[in-house]
Every structure is written in C-alpha cells, then in structure tokens.
CSV table of C-alpha atoms and ligand atoms in Angstrom, one decimal:
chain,number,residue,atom,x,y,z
A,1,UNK,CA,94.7,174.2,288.8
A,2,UNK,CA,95.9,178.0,288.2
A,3,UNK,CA,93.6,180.5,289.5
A,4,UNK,CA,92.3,182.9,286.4
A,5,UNK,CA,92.0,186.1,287.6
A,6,UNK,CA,89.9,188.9,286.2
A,7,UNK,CA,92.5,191.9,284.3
A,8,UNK,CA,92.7,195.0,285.3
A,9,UNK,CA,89.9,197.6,284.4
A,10,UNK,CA,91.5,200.7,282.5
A,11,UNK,CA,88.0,202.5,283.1
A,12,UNK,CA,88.1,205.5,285.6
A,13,UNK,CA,86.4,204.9,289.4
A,14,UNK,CA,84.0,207.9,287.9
A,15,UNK,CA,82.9,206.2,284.7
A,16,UNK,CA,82.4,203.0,286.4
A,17,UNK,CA,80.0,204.9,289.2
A,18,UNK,CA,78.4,206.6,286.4
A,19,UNK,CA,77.7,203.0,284.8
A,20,UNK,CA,76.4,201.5,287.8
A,21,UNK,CA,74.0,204.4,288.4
A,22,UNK,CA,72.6,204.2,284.8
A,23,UNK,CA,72.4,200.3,285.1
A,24,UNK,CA,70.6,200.6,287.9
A,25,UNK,CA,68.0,203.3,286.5
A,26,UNK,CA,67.5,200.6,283.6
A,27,UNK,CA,66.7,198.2,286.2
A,28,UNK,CA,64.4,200.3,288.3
A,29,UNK,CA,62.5,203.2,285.9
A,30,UNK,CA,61.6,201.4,282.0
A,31,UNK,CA,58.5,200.9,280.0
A,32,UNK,CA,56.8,199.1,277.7
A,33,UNK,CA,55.4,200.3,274.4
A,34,UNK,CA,52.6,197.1,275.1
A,35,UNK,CA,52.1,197.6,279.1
A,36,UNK,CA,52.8,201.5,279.0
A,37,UNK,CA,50.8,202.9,276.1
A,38,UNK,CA,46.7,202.1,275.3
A,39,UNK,CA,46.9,201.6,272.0
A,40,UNK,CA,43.3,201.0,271.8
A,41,UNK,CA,42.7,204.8,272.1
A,42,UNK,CA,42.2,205.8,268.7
A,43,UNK,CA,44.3,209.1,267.5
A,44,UNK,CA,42.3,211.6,265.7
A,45,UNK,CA,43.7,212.8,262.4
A,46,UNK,CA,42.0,216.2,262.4
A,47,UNK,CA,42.8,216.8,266.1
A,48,UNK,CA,43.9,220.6,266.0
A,49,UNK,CA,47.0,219.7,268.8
A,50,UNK,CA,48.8,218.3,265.7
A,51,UNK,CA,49.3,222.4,264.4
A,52,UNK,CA,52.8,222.7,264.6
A,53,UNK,CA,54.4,225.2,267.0
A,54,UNK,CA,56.2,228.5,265.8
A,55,UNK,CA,58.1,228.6,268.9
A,56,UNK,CA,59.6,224.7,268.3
A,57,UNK,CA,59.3,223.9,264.7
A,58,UNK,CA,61.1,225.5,261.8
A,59,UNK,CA,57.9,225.2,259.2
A,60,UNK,CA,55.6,225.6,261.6
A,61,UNK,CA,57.0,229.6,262.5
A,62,UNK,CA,56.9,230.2,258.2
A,63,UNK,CA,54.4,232.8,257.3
A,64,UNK,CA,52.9,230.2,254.5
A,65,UNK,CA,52.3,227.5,256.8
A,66,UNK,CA,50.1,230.0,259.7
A,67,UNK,CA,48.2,231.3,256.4
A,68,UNK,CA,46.8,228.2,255.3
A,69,UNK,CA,43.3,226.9,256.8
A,70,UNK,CA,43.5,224.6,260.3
A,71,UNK,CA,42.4,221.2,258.4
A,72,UNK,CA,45.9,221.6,256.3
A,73,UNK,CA,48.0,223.0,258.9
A,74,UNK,CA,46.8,219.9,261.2
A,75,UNK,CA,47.4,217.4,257.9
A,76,UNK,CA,51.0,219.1,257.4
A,77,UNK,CA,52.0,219.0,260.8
A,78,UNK,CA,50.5,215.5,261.5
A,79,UNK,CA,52.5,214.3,258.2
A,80,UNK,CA,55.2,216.3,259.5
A,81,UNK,CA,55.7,215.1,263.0
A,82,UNK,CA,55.2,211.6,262.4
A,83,UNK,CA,58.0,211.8,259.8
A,84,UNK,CA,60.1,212.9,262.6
A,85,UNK,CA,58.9,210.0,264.5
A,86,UNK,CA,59.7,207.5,261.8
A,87,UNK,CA,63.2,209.0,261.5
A,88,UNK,CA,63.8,208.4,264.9
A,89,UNK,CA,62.9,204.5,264.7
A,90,UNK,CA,64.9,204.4,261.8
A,91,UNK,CA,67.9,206.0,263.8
A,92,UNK,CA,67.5,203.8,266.8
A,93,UNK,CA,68.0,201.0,264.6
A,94,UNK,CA,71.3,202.6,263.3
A,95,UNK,CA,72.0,203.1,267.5
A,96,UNK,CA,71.1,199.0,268.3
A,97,UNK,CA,73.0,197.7,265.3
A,98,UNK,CA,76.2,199.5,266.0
A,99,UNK,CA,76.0,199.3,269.6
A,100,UNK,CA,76.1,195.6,269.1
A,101,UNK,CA,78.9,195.6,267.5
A,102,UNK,CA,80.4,198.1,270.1
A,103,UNK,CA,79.8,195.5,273.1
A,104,UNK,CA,81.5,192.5,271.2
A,105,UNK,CA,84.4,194.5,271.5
A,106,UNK,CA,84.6,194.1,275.4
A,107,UNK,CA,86.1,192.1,278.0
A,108,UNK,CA,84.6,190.0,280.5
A,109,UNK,CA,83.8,191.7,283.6
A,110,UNK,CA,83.7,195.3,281.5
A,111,UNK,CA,80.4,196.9,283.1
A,112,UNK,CA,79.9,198.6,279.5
A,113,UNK,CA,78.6,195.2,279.1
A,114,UNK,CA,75.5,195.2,281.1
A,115,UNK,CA,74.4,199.1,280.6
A,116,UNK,CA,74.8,198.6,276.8
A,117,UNK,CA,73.0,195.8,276.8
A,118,UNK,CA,70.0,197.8,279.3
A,119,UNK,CA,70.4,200.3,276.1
A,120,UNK,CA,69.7,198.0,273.2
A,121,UNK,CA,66.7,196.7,275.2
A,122,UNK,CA,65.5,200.2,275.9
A,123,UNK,CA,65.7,201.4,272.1
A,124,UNK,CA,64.4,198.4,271.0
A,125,UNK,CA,61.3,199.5,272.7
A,126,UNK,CA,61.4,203.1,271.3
A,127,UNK,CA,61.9,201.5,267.9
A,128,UNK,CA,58.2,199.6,268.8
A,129,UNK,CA,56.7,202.2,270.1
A,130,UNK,CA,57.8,204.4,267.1
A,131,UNK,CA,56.7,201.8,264.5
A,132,UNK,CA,53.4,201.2,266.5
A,133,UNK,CA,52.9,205.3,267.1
A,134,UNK,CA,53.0,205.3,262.8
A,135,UNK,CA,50.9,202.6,262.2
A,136,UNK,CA,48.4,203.9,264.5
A,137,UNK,CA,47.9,207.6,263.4
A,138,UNK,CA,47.6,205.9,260.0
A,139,UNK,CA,50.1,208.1,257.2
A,140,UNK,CA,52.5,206.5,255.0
A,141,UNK,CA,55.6,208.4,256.6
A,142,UNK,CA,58.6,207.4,255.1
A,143,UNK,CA,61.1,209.0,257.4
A,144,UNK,CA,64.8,209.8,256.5
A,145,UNK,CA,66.4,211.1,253.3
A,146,UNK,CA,66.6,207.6,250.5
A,147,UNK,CA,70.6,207.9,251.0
A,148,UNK,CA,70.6,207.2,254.3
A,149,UNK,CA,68.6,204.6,254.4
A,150,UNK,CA,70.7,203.1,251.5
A,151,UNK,CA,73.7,203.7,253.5
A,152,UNK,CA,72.6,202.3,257.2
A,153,UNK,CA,74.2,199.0,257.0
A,154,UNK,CA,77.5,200.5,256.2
A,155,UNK,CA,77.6,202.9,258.7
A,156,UNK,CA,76.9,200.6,260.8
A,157,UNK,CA,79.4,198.4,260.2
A,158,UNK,CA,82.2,201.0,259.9
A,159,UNK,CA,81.1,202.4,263.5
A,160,UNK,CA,82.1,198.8,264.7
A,161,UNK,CA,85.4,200.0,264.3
A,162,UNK,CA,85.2,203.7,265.2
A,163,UNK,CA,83.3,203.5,268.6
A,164,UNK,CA,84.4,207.6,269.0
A,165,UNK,CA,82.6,208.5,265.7
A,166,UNK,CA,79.8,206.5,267.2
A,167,UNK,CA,79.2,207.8,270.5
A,168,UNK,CA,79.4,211.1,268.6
A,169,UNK,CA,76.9,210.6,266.4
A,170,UNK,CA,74.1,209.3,268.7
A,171,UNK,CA,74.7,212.4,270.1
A,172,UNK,CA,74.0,213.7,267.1
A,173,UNK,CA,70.7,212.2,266.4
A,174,UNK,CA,69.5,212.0,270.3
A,175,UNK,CA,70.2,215.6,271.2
A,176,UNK,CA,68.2,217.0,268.6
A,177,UNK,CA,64.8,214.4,269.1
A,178,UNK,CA,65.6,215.2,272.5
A,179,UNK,CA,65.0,218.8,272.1
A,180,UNK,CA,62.3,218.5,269.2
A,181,UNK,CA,60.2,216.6,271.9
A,182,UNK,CA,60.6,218.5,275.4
A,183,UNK,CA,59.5,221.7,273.3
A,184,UNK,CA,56.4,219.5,271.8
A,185,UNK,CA,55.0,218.2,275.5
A,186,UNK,CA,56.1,222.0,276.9
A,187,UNK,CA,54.2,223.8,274.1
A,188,UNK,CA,50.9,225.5,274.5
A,189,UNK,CA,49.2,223.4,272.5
A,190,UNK,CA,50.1,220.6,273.3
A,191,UNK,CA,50.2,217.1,271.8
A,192,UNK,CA,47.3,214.5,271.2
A,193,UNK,CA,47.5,212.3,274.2
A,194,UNK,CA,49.1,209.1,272.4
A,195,UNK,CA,51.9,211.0,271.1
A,196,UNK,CA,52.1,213.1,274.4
A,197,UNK,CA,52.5,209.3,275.8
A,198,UNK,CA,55.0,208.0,273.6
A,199,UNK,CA,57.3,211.3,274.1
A,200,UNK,CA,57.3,211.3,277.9
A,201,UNK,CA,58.7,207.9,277.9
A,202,UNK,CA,60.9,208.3,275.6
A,203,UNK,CA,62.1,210.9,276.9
A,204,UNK,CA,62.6,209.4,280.0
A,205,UNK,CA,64.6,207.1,279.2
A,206,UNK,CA,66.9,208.9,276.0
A,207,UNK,CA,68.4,211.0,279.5
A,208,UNK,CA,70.0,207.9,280.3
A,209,UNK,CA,71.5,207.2,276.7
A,210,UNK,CA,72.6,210.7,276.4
A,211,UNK,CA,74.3,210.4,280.2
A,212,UNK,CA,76.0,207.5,278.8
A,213,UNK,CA,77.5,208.6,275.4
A,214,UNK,CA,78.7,212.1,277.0
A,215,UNK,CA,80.7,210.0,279.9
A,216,UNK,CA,82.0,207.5,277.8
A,217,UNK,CA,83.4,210.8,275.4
A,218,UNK,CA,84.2,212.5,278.6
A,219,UNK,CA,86.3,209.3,279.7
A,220,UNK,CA,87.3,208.5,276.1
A,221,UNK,CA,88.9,211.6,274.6
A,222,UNK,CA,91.5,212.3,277.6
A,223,UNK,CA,92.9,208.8,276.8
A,224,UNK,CA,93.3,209.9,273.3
A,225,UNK,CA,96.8,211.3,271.5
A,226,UNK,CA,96.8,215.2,270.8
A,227,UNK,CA,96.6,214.1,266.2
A,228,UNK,CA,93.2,212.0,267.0
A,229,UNK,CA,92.0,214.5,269.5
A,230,UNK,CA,92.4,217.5,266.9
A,231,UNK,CA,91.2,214.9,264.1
A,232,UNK,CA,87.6,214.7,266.5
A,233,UNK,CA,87.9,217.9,267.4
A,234,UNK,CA,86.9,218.7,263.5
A,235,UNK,CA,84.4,216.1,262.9
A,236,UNK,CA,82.4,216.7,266.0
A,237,UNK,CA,80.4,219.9,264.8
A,238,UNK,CA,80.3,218.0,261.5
A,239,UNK,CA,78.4,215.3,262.3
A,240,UNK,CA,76.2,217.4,264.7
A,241,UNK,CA,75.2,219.4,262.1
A,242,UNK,CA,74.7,215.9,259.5
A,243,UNK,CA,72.7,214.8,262.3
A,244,UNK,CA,70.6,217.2,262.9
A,245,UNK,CA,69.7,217.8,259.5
A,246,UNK,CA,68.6,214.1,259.1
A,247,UNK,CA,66.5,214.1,262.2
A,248,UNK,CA,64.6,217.7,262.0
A,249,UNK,CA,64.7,218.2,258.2
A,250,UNK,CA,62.3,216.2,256.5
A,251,UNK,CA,63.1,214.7,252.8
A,252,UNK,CA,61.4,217.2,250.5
A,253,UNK,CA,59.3,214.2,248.9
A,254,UNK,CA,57.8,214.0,252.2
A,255,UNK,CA,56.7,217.8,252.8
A,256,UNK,CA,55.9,217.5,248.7
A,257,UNK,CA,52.9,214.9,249.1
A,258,UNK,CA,51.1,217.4,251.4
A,259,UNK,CA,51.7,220.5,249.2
A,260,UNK,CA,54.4,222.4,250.8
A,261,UNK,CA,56.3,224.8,247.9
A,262,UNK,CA,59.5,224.0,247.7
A,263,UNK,CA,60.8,227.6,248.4
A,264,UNK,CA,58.6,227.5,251.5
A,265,UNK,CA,60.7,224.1,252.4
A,266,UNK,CA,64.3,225.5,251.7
A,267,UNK,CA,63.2,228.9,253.8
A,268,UNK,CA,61.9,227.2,256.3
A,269,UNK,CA,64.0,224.4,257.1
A,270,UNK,CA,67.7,225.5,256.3
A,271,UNK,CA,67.8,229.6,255.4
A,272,UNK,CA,65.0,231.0,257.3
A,273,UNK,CA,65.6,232.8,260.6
A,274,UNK,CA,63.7,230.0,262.7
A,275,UNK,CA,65.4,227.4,261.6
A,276,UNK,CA,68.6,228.5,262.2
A,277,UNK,CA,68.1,229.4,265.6
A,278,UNK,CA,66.2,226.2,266.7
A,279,UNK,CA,69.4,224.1,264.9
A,280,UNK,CA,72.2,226.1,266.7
A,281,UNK,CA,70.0,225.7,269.8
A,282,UNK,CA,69.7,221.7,269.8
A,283,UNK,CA,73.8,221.5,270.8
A,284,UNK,CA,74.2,224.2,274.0
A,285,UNK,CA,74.5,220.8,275.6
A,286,UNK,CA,77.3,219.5,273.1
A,287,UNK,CA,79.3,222.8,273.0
A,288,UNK,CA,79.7,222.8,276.8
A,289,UNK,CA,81.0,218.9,276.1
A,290,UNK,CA,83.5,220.1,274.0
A,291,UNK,CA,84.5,222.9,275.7
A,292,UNK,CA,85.1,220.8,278.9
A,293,UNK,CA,87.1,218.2,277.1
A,294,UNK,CA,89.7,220.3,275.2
A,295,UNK,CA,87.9,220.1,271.9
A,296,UNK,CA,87.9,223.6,271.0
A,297,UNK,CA,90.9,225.4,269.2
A,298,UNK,CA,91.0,227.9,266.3
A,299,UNK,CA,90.2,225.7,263.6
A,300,UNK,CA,87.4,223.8,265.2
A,301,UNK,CA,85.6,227.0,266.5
A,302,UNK,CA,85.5,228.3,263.0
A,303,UNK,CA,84.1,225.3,262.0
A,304,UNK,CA,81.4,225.2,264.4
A,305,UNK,CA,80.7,228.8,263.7
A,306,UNK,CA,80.6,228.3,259.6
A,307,UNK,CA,78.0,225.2,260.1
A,308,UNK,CA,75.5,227.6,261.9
A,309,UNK,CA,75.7,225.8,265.3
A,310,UNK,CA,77.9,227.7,267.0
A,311,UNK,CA,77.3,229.6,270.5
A,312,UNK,CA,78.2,229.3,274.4
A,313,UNK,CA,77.7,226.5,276.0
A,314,UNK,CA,74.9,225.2,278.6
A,315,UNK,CA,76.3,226.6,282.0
A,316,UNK,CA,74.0,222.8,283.3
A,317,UNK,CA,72.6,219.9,281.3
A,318,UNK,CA,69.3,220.8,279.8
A,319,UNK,CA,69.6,224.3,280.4
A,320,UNK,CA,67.0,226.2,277.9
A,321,UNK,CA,68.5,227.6,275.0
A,322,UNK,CA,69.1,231.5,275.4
A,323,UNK,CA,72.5,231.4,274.1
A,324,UNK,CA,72.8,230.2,270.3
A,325,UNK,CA,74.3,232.7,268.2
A,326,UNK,CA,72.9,233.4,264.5
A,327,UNK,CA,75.2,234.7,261.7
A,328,UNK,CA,73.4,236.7,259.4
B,1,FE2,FE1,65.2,205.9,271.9
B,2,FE2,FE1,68.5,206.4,272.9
C-alpha cells in the first residue's frame, strides 16, 4: 500500500506558534456560565451600580440622562446595558455560525481546526451566559436593530465564502464589547456583582478571539494581490464603523420603552461629543492593525477619517485610548 502523506502547510511558523499558544490557553484558562457564575444570587433591579457611567457610556454623559431621579437613571441604564448584553449573544451567534462554516473549509491536519473549534465552544458559553445574565435581571431586552436580526442567516452564509470580511467583522463587534466592558468593571461605580462576573469572564476569554482574528488578518492580507488588498483596505473602517454602531447603539424602540426623547437618543448616541469620542476610541487597536499591514493609503485614510473613527494607532494592544481624534 502507498503511504498518504500529510500536504504541505502554507501557514507561516508564526501563525502556527500563535495557534498553538491560543489552543493551549483554551485548554488550560475557560469557564462555565453553570460551574463559574451563582446564578442563585438574585440581581437587584433598583441597585444604584446599574447608573451608567459618563466617562464609558455615550447616554450616560447626556445632560438629560444625569437630570433625571436615580430610580430612572438605574431603570435606563439597567434596560440599557442589558440590551448591550443581548446584542452581544445575538452577535456570538452570528461569530459560531460563520465560523462553522469557516472550519469546513480546511484541510486535515490545518491547526485552525482545533483553535476554532476551542472558539465555537468558548462563545457558545458567552452566548449562555448572555441569555442566562437576561433572563435573570428580568427585562424584555430585545437587543439588535429588526434588520439585522432579519438579515443574520445571510450574512452568515455569505461570510462562508468571504472568510476576510469575516475575520473583519468579529473584529468589529468584539473590539467594541471589549472596550464597553473593561470601562464598565474599571468604572467607579462599579457593576452589580453578577454582571461584574459575567464580564470578567468574558473578557477573559474574548483576548483570545481577538488574538486570533488579528493574526489570521496579519497572516492573511500579505498573501493577498495589491486589487483585493486596496478593495479591504476600504471596507475595513466600514464595517468597523457598521459594527460598532450595532453593538453600542441601541435600536431606538429599545431606549423608547423607558422614555428616552428621541433628540436625547440621536445627541447622545451618534452627534453628541461623547459619543463620538468613545466610537473613535473603540478601534486604537484596529488602526495600529492596519497601519502594520499596509492598509492605509490616501483613499482609505479619508475614509476612516469621514466615518468618525479615525486617529493614531495603539503604540501596544490595549493601550487606553488618549489618541482618537474628533472632527468637529
Ligand atoms: Fe464571546
Ligand atoms: Fe469572541
């Protein structure tokens, strides 16, 4: 009998180091939402930790929102914040399904195989613990805009087939939950200790997922022809920006049912001051990505600077955001 051998890998000695690490950390540091989190402990609604923070939320800085009595700035926020959560579950279901289709595109012995699969296992238990964080503070949330939800399947199904796109956008969505929740467990006021729970571990383990999407761009976009690379080069900030504005925007419906004005909404979320700088300052990460793997030129700089997210990049991963600029 002929011997069948295993084909050559076309992935880089650093990416497959890179891979091994993060399969390892899978292996080694994870939760579970059952094991991890007492979900016994009763969360209550009129804790005054769920006031929203001026420094970290766009409606929580608006002049409206710190006029209004504590019992309805601690029913906004709550409302608010958990919508946030709920938009992340939704999102992670986006991440598993496409990621599922990602991995049936790879060889045998490809050790994409394994950490994907570590990934899928990992956001399935976000997606839990976000469901079970919901159902146990006890509001209706209804999480992202209708048209996305409408649309989930199909994206889903079209990133099969544009793995780039992908890895783009779960940048997209985990960069800016990412920041949203290191500024909520930093912040003065904290966080009542459920959610405080849920974030650290999610947190913990999103540092993997975001390790993993930036390599595989990092190890990606080199490989691609200069048309494609100036093609991603354009959608990039583009879906940074679509991203963001699913994940930290709440649908107005949402904000509606606990009496936020609608003016109130529009300044505080996409034309106020705040806003702004907190949405430029969720990508100092992303901008140095780009900037490292030839992604910036003329065209794509002045797109990055006309969607408001625009700025210098992180001189490290995670460095705090000082460096956002604002156009006025
Ligand atoms: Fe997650
Ligand atoms: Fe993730």
């Amino acid at each position: 009998m002929g011997t069948v051998t295993a084909p050559r890998s076309e992935l880089s000695e650093e990416f497959r180091q890179m891979l091994e690490v993060l399969s390892e950390g899978s292996v080694h540091i994870h939760f579970d939402p059952y094991e991890d989190i007492d979900w016994t402990v009763a969360t209550d609604p009129a804790d005054p930790r769920w006031v929203l923070d001026p420094e970290n939320d766009p409606l929580g800085a608006h002049p409206w929102y710190q006029a209004q009595p504590l019992d309805r700035r601690v029913e906004i926020g709550r409302v608010r914040f958990m919508n946030v959560i709920r938009t992340g579950a939704v999102f992670e279901t986006l991440l598993v399904r496409s990621m599922m289709h990602y991995v049936t595109t790879l060889e045998n012995f490809d050790p994409q195989f394994r950490y994907c699969l570590h990934e899928m296992t990992e956001e399935c238990n976000h997606i839990q613990m976000f469901q079970e964080l919901v159902n146990s503070v006890g509001d209706d949330v209804q999480g992202p805009h209708r048209h996305l939800r409408r649309a989930l399947p199909i994206i889903s199904l079209l990133f099969g087939y544009m793995p780039t796109l992908f890895m783009i956008t779960v940048l997209a969505g985990e960069e800016p939950i990412d920041h949203y929740q290191k500024a909520v467990i930093r912040a003065d006021g904290d966080a009542p200790d459920l959610v405080r729970r849920a974030v650290q571990i999610h947190i913990a383990e999103e540092a993997r997922h975001i390790s993993f999407a930036d390599a595989w761009l990092r190890h990606t976009l080199p490989r691609q022809n200069a048309l494609k690379r100036f093609g991603v080069s354009l959608w990039f900030p583009i879906v940074m920006r679509m991203g963001a504005l699913e994940i930290i925007v709440p649908p107005y419906r949402e904000m509606a049912r606990v009496g936020v004005p609608k003016d109130v909404y529009i300044e505080a979320f996409l034309t106020g001051r705040t806003g702004r700088r907190l949405m430029a300052g969720y990508f100092n990460d992303m901008r140095r990505l780009v900037s490292e793997t030839g992604l910036i030129n003329p065209v794509s700089q002045r797109l990055w600077q006309r969607l408001g997210i625009w700025g210098e990049p992180s001189r490290y991963r995670g460095e705090p955001d000082r460096r956002a600029v604002l156009r006025d």
